[in-house]
Coordinates of C-alpha atoms and ligand atoms in Angstrom, one line a residue:
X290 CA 0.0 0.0 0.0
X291 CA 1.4 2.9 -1.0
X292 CA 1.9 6.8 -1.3
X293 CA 0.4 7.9 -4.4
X294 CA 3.5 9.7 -6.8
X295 CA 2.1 13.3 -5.9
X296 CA 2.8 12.7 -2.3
X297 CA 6.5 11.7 -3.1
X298 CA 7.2 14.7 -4.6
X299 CA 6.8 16.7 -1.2
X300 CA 8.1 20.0 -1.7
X301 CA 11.1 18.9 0.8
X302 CA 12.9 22.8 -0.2
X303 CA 10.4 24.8 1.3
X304 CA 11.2 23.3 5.0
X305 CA 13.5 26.4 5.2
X306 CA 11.4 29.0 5.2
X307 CA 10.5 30.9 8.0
X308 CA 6.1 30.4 8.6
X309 CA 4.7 33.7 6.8
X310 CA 6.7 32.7 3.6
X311 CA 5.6 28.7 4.0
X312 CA 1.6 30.7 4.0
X313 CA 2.3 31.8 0.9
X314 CA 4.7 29.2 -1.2
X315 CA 5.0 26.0 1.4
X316 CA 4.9 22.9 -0.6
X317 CA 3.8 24.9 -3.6
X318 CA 5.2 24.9 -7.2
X319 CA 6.0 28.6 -8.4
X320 CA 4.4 28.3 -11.7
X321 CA 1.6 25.7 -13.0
X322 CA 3.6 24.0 -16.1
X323 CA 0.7 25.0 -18.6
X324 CA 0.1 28.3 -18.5
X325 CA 2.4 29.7 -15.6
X326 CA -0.9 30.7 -13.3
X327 CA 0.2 31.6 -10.3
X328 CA -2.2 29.7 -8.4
X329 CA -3.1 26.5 -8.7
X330 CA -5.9 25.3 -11.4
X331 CA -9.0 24.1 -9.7
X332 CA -8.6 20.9 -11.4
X333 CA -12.8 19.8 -11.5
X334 CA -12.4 16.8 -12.5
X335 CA -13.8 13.0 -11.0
X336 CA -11.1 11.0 -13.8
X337 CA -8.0 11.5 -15.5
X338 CA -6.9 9.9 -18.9
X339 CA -4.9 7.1 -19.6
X340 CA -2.8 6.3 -22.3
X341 CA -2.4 2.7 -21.5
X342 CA -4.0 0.7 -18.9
X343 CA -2.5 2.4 -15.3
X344 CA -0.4 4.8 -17.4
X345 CA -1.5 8.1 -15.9
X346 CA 0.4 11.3 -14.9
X347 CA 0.3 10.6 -11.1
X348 CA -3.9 10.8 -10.3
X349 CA -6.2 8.4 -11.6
X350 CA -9.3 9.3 -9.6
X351 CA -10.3 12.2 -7.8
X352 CA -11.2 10.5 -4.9
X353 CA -7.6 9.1 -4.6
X354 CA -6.1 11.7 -5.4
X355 CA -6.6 15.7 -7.1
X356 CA -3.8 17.6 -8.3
X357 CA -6.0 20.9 -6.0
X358 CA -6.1 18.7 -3.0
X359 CA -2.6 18.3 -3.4
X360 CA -1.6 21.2 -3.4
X361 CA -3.2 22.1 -0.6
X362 CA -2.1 19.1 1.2
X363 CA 1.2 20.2 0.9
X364 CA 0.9 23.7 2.5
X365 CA -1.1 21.9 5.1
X366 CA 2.5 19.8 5.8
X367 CA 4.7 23.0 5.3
X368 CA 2.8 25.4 7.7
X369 CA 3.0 22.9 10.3
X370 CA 6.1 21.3 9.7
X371 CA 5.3 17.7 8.8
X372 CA 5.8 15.1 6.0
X373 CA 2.9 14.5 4.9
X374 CA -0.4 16.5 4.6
X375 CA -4.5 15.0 4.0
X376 CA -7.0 17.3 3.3
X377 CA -10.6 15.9 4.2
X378 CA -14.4 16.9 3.4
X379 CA -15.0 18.8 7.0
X380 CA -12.8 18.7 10.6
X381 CA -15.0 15.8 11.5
X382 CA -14.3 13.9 8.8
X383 CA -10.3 14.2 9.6
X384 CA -11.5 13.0 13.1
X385 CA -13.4 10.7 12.0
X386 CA -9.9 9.1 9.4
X387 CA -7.8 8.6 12.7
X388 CA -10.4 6.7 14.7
X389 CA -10.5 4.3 11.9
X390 CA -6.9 3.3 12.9
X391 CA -8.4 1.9 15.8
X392 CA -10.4 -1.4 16.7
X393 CA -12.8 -2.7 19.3
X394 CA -11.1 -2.6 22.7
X395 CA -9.0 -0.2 22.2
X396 CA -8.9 3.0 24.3
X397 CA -8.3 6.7 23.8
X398 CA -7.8 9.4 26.7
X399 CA -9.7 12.8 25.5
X400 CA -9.9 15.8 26.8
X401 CA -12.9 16.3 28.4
X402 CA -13.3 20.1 27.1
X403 CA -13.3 19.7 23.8
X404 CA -15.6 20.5 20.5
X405 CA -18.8 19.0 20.8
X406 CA -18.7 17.6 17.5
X407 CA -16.0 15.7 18.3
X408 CA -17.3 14.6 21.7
X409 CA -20.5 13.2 19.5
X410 CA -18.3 11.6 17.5
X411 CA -16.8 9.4 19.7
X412 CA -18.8 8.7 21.9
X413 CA -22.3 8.1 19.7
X414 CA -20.1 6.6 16.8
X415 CA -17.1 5.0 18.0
X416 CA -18.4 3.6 21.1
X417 CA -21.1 2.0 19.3
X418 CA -17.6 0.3 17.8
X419 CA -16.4 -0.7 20.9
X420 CA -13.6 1.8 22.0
X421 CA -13.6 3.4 24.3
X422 CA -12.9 7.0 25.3
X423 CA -12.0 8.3 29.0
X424 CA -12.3 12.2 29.1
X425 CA -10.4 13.9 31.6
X426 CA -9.5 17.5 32.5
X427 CA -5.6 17.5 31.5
X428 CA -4.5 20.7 32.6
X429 CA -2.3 19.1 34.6
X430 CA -0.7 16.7 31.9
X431 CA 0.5 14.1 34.4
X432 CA -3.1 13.1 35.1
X433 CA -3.2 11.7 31.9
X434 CA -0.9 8.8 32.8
X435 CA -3.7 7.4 35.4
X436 CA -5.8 6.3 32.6
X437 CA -3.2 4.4 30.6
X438 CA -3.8 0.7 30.8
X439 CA -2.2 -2.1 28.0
X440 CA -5.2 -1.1 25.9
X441 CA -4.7 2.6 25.3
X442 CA -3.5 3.7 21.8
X443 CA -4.2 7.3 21.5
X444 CA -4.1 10.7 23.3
X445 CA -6.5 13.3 21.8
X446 CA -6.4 16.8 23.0
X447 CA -7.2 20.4 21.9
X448 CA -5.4 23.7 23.2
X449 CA -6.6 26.2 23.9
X450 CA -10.0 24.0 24.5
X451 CA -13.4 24.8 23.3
X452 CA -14.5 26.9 24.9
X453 CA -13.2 27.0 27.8
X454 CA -9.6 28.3 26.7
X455 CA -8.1 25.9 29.1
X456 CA -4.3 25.3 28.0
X457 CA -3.0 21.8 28.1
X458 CA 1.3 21.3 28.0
X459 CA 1.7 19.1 24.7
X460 CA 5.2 18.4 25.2
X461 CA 4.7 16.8 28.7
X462 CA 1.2 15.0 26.7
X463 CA 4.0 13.7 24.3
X464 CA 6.6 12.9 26.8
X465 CA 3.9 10.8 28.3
X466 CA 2.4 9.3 25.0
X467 CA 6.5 8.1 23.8
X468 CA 7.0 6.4 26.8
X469 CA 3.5 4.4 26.8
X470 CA 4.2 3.9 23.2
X471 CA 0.7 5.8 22.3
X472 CA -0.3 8.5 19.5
X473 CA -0.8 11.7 20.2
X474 CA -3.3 13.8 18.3
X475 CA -3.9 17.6 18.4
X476 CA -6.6 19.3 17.4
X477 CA -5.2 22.8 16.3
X478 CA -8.3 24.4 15.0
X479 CA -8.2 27.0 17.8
X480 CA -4.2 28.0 18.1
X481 CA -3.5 27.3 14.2
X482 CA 0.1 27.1 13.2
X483 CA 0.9 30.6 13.4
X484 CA 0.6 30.6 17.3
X485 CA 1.3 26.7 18.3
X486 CA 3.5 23.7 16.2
X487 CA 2.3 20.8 17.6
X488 CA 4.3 18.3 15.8
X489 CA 7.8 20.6 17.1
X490 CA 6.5 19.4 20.2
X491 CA 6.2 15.8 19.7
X492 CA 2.4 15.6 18.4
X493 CA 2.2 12.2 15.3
X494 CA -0.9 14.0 14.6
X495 CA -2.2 17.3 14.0
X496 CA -5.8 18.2 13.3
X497 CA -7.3 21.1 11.8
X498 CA -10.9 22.3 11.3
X499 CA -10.1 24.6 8.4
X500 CA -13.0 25.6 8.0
X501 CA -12.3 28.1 10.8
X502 CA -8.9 30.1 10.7
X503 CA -7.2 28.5 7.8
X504 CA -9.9 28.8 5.7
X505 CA -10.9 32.4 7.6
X506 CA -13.7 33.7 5.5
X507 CA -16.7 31.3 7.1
X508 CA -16.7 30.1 3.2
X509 CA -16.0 26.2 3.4
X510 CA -16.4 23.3 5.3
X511 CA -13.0 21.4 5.0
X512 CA -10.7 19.4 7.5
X513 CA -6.9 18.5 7.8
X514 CA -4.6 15.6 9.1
X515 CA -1.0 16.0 9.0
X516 CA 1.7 13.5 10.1
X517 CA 5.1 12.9 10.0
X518 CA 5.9 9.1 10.2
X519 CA 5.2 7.4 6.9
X520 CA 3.8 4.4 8.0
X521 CA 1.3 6.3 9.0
X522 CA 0.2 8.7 6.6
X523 CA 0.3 5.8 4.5
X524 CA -2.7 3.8 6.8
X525 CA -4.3 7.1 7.0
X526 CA -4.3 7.6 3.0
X527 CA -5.7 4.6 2.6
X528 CA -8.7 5.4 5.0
X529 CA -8.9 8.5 3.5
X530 CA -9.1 6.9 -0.1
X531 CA -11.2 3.7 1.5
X532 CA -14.0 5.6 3.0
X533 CA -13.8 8.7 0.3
X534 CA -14.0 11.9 2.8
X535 CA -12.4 13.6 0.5
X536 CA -12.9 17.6 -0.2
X537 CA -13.8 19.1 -3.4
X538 CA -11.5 20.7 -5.8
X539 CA -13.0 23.9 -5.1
X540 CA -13.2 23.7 -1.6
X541 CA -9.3 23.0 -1.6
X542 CA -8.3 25.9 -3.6
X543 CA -10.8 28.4 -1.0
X544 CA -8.3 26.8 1.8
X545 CA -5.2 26.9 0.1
X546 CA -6.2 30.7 -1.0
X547 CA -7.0 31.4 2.9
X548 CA -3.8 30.0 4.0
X549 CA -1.6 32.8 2.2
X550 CA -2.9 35.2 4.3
X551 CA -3.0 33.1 7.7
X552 CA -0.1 34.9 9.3
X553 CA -1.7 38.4 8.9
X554 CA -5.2 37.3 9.7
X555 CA -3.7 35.8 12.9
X556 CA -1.6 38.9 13.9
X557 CA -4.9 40.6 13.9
X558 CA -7.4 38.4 15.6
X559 CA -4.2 38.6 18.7
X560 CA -4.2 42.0 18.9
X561 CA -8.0 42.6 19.0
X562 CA -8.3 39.3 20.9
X563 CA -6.4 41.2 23.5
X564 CA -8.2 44.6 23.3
X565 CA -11.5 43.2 23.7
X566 CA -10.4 40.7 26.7
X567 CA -9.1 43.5 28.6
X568 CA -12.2 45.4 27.9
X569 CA -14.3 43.1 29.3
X570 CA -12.4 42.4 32.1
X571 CA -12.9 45.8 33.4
X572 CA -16.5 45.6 32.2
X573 CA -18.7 46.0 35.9
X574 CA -21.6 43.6 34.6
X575 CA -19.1 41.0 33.0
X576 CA -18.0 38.2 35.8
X577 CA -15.5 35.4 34.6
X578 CA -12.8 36.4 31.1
X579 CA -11.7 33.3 29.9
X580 CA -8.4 34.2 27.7
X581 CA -5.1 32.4 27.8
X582 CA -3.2 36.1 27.9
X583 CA -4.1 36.7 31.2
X584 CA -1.6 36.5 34.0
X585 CA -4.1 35.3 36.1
X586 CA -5.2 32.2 33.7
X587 CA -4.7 29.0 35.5
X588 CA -2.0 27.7 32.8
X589 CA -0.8 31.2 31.4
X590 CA 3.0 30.2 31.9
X591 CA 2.4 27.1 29.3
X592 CA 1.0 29.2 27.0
X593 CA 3.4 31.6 26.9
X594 CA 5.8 28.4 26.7
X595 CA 4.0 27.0 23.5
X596 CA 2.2 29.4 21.8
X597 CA 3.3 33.1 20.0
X598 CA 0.4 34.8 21.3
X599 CA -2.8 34.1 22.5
X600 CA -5.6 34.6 20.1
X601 CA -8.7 35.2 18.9
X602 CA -11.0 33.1 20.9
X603 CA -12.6 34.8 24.4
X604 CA -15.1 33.1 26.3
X605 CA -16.9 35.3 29.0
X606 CA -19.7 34.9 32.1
X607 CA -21.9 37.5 33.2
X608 CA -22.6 38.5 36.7
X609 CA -26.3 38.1 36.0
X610 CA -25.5 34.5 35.5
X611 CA -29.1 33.5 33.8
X612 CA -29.6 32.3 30.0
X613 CA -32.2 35.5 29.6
X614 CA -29.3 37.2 29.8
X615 CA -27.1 35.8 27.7
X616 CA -29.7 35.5 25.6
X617 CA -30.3 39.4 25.5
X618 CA -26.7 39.9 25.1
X619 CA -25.9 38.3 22.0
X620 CA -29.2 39.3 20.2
X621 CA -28.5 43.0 20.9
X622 CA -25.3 42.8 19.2
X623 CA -24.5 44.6 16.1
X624 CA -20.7 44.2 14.4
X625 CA -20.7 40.4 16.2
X626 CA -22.9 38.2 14.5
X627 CA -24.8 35.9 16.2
X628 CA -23.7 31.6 14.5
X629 CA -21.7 28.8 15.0
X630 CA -18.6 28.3 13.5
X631 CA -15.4 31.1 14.4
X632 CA -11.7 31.5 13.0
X633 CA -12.9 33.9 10.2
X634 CA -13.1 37.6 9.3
X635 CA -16.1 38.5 10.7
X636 CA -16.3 38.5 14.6
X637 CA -18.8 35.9 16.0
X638 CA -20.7 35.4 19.2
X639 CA -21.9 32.1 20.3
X640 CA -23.8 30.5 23.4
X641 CA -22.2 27.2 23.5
X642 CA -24.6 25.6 25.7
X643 CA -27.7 26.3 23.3
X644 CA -25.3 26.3 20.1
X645 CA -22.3 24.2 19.5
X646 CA -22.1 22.1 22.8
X647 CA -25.7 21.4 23.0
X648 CA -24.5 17.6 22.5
X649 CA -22.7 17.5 25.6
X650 CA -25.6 16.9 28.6
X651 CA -25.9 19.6 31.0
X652 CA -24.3 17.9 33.5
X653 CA -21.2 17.1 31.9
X654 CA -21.4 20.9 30.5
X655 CA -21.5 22.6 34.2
X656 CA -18.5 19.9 35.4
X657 CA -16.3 21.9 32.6
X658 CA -17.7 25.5 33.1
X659 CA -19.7 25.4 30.3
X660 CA -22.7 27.3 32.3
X661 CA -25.8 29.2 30.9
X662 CA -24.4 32.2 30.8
X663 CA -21.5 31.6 29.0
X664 CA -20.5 33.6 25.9
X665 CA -18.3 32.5 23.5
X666 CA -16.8 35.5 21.2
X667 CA -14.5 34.3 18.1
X668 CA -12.6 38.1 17.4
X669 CA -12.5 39.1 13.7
X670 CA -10.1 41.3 12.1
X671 CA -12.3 44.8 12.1
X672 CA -11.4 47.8 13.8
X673 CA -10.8 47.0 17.5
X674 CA -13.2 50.4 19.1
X675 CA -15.9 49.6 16.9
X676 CA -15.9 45.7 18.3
X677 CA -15.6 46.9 22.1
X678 CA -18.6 49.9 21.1
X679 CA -20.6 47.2 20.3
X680 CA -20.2 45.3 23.5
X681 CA -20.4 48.0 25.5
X682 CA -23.6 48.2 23.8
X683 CA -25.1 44.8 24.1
X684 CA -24.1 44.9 27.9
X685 CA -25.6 47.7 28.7
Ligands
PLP943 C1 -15.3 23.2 14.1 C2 -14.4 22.3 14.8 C3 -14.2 20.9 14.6 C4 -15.1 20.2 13.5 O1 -14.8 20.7 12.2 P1 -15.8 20.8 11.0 O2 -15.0 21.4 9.9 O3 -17.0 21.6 11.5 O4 -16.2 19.4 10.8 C5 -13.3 20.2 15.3 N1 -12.6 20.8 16.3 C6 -12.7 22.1 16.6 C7 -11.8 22.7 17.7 C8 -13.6 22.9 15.9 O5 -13.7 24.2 16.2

């Protein structure tokens, strides 16, 4: 079982460049052989041509295998400094390709704050399957070693978490992982490359939602793998190829387009992250500021350790701590727009326990702090007064 030929050709002399070149050129051919476009053809096509029986030019069938996809697969592996890069039809589908690599009886340890798509996932899917998850709190990493028994295989985690903004230590998760012999997986939807390079810090798997920040303009649905160790991209190709996730032609060349501009987008949603954090900090109606810039936040000093800055993603309480208020909040709000989803231009509000983590039961919400009240705000990249008028607004 093997690597298609497009994957062998890795663009192995773009690992050199420094991140806000690899946005733009990571894994990428300079000029398309045809025509010399710049960007990449959307090739929209389900079949290529043969000119004998299996003599094709490297793709054969689009679900195998698109000359788009690849492209974008390969940025996917520069801007994150791996091997090998799969691009999926959603985040969930991505998740969906490494629990494949399991079998019944085998066990995962999960954060237990994490997207509650993903949460679904695994435990109405894949437990139906027979493995089984253990979610824990790993804020403090070494936790994670209490659940390791001979039938673990996998460590998943997400940091910052969802949307909680709790930080978890991925080196001391991959210290742990390399001596039990386990995977670890990140889920790097939230952080992106630009902030936090999971596999520089031991991760075999990173995992992107791209429809957020990668993509950035809230205009696809696409998802990510990348990986290293051969063996393994190879066993996740072939689940990719086997059960046919695969993204569109057109959906690849919106992420690969989004990517160029990931390192400005990011430097953005930081410094408004931060603006509107401290703002509502100070705010007399606002109770708890969940941001990992804080001094005060519980694992601040590992952020700073791991990640560039700190973000786009806030996640606030009110002192009123009722749903009517919440409620009231992000319906009066003007600039922010009220949907799921965050990571693009446009700033977002959310209530996670109505919206995206109405999956997890209530109970298992309030363990996490995932309470009524809470308001999730992804920060786009507008002008910073006019997103803080607009709070002030919707508080008041
Ligand atoms: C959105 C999201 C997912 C799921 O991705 P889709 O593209 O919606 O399938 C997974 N993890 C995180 C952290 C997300 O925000």
């Amino acid at each position: 079982m093997l690597l298609p030929n497009s994957y062998a050709t890795f663009a192995l002399d773009t690992v050199d460049m420094k991140f806000n070149t690899k946005t733009v050129h990571g894994g990428q051919e300079n000029t398309d052989p045809a025509y010399g476009s710049v960007m990449p053809p959307i090739y929209q096509t389900s079949t290529y041509s043969q000119s004998t029986p299996g003599g094709h030019k490297g793709f054969e069938y689009s679900r195998s295998g698109n000359p788009t996809r690849t492209a974008l697969e390969k940025s996917l592996a520069s801007i994150e400094n791996a091997k090998f890069g799969l691009a999926f039809g959603s985040g969930l589908a991505a998740i969906d390709a490494v629990m494949k690599l399991f079998k019944p009886g085998d066990e995962i340890i999960s954060t237990n704050d994490l997207y509650g798509g993903s949460y679904r996932l695994f435990t109405t899917i894949f437990e139906n399957f027979e493995i089984k998850f253990h979610f824990i709190g790993m804020q403090d990493a070494s936790k994670i070693e209490e659940y390791i028994n001979e039938n673990t295989k996998l460590i998943w985690l997400e940091t910052p978490t969802n949307p909680m903004m709790n930080i978890i230590d991925i080196e001391a998760a991959s210290k742990i992982a390399k001596k039990h012999n386990l995977l670890l997986a990140v889920d790097n939807t939230f952080a992106t490359p630009y902030l936090q390079q999971p596999m520089d810090l031991g991760a075999d798997i990173v995992m992107h939602s791209a429809t957020k920040y990668l993509g950035g303009h809230s205009d696809v649905v696409l998802g990510a793998l990348v990986v290293n160790d051969k063996n393994l991209a190879e066993k996740l190709y072939f689940i990719q190829k086997a059960s046919g996730a695969v993204c569109g032609p057109q959906d690849s060349f919106l992420v690969l387009r989004g990517i160029k501009t990931l390192h400005l987008r990011m430097q953005r949603h930081c410094e408004n992250g931060e603006a509107v954090a401290k703002f509502l900090k100070t705010h007399p109606k606002v109770d708890k500021v969940y941001w990992p810039g804080f001094e005060d936040h519980p694992n601040h000093d590992i952020a700073k350790k791991q990640m560039k800055d700190f973000g786009g993603m806030i996640s606030f309480t009110t002192k009123e701590n009722t749903l009517e208020s919440a409620t009231k909040i992000v319906e009066n709000l003007k600039v922010f727009t009220l949907a799921e989803s965050l990571g693009g231009v446009e700033s977002l509000a959310g209530h996670p326990a109505s919206m995206t983590h109405a999956s997890i039961p209530q109970e298992e919400r309030a363990k996490i702090g995932v309470v009524d009240s809470l308001i999730r705000l992804s920060i786009g990249v507008e002008d910073e007064g006019d997103l803080i008028e607009d709070l002030k607004q919707a508080l008041g």
